[in-house]
PDB file of C-alpha atoms in Angstrom:
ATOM      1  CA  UNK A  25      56.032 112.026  87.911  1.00  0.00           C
ATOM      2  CA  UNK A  26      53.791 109.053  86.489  1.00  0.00           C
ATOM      3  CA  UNK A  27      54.686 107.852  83.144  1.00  0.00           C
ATOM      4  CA  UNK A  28      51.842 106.215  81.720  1.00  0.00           C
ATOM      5  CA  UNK A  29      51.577 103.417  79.549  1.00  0.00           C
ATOM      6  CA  UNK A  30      49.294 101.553  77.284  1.00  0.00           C
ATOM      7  CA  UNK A  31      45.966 102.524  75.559  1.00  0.00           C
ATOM      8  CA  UNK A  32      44.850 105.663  77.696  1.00  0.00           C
ATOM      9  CA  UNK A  33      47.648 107.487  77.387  1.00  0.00           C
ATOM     10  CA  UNK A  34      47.899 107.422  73.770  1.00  0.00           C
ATOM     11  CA  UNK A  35      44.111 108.102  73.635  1.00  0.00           C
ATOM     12  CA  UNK A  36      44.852 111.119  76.010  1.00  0.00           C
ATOM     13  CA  UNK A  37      47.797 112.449  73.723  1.00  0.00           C
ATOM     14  CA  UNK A  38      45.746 112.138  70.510  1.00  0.00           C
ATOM     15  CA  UNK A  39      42.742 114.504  72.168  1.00  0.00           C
ATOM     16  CA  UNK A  40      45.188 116.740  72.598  1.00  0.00           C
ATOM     17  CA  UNK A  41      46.907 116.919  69.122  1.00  0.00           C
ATOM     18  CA  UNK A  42      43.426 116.980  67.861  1.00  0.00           C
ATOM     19  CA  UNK A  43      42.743 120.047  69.991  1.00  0.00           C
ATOM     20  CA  UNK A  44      45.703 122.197  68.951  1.00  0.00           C
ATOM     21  CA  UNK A  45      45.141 121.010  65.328  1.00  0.00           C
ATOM     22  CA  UNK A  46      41.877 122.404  65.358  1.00  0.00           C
ATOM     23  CA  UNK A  47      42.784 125.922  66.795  1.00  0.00           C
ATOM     24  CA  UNK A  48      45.598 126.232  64.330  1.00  0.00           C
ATOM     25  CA  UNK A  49      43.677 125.363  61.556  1.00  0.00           C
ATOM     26  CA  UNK A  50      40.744 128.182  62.286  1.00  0.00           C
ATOM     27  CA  UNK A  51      43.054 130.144  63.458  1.00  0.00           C
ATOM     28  CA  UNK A  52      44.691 130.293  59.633  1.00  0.00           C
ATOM     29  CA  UNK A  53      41.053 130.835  58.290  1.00  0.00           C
ATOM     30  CA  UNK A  54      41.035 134.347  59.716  1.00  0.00           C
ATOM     31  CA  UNK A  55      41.137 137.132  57.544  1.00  0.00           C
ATOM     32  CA  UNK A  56      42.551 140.379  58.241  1.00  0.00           C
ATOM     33  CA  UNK A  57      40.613 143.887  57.537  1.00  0.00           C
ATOM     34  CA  UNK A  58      41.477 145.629  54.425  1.00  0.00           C
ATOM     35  CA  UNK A  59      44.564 148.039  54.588  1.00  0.00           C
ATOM     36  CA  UNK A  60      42.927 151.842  54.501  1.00  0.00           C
ATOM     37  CA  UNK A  61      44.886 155.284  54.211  1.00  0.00           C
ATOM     38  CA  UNK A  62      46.473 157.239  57.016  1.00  0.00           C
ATOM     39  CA  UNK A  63      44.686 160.285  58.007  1.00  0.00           C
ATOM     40  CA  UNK A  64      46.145 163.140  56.593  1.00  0.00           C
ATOM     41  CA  UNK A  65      48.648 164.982  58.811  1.00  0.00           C
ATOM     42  CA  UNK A  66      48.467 168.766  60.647  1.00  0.00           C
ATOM     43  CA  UNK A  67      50.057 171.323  59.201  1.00  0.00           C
ATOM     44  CA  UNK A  68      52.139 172.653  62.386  1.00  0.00           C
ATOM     45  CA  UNK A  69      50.875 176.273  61.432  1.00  0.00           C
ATOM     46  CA  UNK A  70      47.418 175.179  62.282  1.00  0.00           C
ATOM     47  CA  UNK A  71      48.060 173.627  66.133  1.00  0.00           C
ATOM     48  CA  UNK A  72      47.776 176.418  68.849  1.00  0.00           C
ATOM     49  CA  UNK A  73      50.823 175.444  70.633  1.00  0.00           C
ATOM     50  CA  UNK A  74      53.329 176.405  68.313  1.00  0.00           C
ATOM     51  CA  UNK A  75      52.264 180.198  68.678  1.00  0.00           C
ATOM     52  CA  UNK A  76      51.923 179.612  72.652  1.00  0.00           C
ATOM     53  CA  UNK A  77      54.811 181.988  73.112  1.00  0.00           C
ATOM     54  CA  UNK A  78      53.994 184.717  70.731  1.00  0.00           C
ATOM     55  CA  UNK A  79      53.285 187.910  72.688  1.00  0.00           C
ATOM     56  CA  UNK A  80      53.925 191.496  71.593  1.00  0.00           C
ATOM     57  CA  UNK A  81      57.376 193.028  72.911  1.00  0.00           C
ATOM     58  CA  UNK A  82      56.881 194.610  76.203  1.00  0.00           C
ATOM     59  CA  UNK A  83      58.383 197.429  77.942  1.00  0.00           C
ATOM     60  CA  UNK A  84      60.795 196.346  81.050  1.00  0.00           C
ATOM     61  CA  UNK A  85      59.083 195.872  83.848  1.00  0.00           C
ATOM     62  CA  UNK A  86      59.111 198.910  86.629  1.00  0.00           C
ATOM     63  CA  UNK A  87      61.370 199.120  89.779  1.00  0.00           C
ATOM     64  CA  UNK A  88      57.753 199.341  91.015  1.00  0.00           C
ATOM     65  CA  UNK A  89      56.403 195.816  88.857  1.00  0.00           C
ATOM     66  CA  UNK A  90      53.895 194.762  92.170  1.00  0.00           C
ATOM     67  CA  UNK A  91      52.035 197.517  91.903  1.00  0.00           C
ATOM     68  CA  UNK A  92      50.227 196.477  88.739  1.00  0.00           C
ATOM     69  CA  UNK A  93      48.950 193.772  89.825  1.00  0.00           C
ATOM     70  CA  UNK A  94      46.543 196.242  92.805  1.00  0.00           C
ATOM     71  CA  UNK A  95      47.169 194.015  95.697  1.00  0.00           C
ATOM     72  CA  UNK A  96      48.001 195.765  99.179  1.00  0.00           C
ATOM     73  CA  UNK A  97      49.472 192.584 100.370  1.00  0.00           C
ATOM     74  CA  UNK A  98      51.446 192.202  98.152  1.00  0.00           C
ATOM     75  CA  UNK A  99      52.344 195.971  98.137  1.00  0.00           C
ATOM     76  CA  UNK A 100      52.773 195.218 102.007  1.00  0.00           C
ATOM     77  CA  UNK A 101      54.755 192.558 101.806  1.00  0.00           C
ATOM     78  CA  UNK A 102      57.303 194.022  99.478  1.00  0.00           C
ATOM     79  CA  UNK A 103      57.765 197.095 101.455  1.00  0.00           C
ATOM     80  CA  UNK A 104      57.932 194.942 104.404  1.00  0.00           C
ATOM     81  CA  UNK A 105      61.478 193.054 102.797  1.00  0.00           C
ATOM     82  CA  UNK A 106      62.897 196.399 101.448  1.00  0.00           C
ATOM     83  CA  UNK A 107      63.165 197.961 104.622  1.00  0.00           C
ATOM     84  CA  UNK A 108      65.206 195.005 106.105  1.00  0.00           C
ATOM     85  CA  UNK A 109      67.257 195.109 102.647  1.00  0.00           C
ATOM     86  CA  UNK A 110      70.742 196.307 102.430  1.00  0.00           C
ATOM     87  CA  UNK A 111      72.777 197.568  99.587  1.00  0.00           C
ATOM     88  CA  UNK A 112      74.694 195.670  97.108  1.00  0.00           C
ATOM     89  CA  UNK A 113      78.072 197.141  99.176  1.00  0.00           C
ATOM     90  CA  UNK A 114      76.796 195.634 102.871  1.00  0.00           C
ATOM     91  CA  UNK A 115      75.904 192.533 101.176  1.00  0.00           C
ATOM     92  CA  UNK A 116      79.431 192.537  99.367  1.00  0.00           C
ATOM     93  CA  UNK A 117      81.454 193.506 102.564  1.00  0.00           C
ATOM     94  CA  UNK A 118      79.043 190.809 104.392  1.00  0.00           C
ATOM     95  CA  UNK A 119      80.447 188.433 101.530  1.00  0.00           C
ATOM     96  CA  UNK A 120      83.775 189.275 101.528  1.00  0.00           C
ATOM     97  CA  UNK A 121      84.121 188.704 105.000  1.00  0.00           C
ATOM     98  CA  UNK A 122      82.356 185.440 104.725  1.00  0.00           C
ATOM     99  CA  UNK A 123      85.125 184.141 102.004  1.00  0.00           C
ATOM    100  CA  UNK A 124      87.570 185.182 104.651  1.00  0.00           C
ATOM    101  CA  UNK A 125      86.552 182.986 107.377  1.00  0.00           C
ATOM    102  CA  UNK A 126      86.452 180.444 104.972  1.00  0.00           C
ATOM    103  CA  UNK A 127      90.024 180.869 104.384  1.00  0.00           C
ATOM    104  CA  UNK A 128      91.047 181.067 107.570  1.00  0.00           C
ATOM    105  CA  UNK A 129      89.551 177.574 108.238  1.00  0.00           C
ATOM    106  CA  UNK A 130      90.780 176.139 105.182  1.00  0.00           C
ATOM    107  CA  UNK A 131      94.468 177.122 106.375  1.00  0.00           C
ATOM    108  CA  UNK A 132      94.118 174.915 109.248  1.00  0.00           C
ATOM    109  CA  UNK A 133      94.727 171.761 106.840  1.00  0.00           C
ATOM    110  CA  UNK A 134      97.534 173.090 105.461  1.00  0.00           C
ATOM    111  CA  UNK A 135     101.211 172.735 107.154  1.00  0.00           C
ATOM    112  CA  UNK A 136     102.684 174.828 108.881  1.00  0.00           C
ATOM    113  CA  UNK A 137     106.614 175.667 109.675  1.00  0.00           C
ATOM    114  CA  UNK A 138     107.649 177.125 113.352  1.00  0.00           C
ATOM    115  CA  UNK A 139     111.137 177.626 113.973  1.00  0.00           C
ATOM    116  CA  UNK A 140     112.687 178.937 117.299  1.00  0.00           C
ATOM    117  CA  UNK A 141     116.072 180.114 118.635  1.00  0.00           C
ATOM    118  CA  UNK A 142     117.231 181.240 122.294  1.00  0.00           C
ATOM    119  CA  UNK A 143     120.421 181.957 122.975  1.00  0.00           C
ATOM    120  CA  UNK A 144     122.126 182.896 126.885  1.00  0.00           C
ATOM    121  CA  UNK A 145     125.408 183.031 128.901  1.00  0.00           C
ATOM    122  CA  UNK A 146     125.317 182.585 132.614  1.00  0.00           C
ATOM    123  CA  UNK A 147     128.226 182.609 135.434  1.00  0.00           C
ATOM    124  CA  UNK A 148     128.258 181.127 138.727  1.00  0.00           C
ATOM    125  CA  UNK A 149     129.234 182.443 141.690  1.00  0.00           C
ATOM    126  CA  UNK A 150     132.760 181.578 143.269  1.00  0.00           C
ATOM    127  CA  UNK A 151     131.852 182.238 146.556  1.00  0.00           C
ATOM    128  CA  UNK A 152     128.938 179.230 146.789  1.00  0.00           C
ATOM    129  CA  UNK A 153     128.755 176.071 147.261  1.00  0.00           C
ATOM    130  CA  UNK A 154     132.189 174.905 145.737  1.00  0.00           C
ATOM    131  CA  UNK A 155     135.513 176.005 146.889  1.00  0.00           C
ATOM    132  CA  UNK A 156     136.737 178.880 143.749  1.00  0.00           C
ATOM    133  CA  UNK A 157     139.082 176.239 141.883  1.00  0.00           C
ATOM    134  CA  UNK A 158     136.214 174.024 141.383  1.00  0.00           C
ATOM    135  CA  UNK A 159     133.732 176.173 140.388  1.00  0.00           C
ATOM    136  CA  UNK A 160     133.572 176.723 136.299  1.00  0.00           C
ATOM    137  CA  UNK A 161     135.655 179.925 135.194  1.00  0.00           C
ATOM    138  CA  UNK A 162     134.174 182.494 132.479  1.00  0.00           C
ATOM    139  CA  UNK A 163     130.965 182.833 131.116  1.00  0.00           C
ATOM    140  CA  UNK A 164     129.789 179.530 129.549  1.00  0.00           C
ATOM    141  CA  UNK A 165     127.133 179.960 127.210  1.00  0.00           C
ATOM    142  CA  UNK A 166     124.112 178.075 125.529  1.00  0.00           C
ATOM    143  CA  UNK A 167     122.312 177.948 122.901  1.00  0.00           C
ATOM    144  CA  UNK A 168     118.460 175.653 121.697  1.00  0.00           C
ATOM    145  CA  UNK A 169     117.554 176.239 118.323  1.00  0.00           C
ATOM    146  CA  UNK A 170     114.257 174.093 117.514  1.00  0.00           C
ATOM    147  CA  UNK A 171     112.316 173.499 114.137  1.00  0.00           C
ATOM    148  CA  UNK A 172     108.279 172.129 114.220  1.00  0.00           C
ATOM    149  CA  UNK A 173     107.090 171.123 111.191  1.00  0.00           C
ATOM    150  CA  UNK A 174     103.465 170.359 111.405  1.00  0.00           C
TER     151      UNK A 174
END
């Protein structure tokens, strides 16, 4: 940035000042059109949309509705889907079986508890490997009893 001093600078400042006085001043001589009455409002009786919906009650339509409109596609299309169509108790049983399987996978991130027991006696034989008085007398017995919790 040049700062400027002396005689130019001051001449170049004044243009300026003279400039902006001059728009403000014509600017204030303006005069603003004269303040008229809004147009009168619609009734909302007389726009169309408000009766866009009015229609005289109608009977339900027909099992058969796609026949008044006299299109054999249409007509061929819709026989076409009701062949393939089941009955409301396929689709339920088709449903019902679908809620199951969602179940089922659901229960896999729950826990679950397994216990086991087992319980057995066994007796060795005198006449093997050990003379009789070393070999263990009576039935000894055992038992594992084991708890998973998952």
């Amino acid at each position: 940035m040049v700062l400027e001093f002396g005689m130019e600078s001051l001449v170049k400042k004044r243009g300026g000042m003279a400039v902006l006085t001059a728009a403000l001043l014509l600017g204030g001589c303006a005069t603003l059109p004269q303040k008229s009455a809004l147009p009168a409002r619609a009734a909302v009786e007389s726009i169309a949309s408000v009766n866009s919906f009015a229609a005289p009650d109608a009977a339900w339509p027909s099992d058969h509705w796609w026949e008044d409109f006299g299109d054999a596609q249409l007509s061929g299309l819709i026989a076409e889907g009701l062949v393939g169509a089941t009955d409301l108790r396929v689709a339920e049983a088709r449903f019902a079986r679908a809620q199951a399987l969602v179940g089922e996978t659901r229960s896999r991130l729950l826990p679950s508890l397994n216990a086991n027991a087992e319980a057995g006696a066994t007796k060795q034989s005198y006449n093997y490997l050990f003379p009789r008085e070393f070999a263990p007398q009576g039935w000894p017995d055992y038992g594992v009893a084991t708890l998973r919790l998952d």
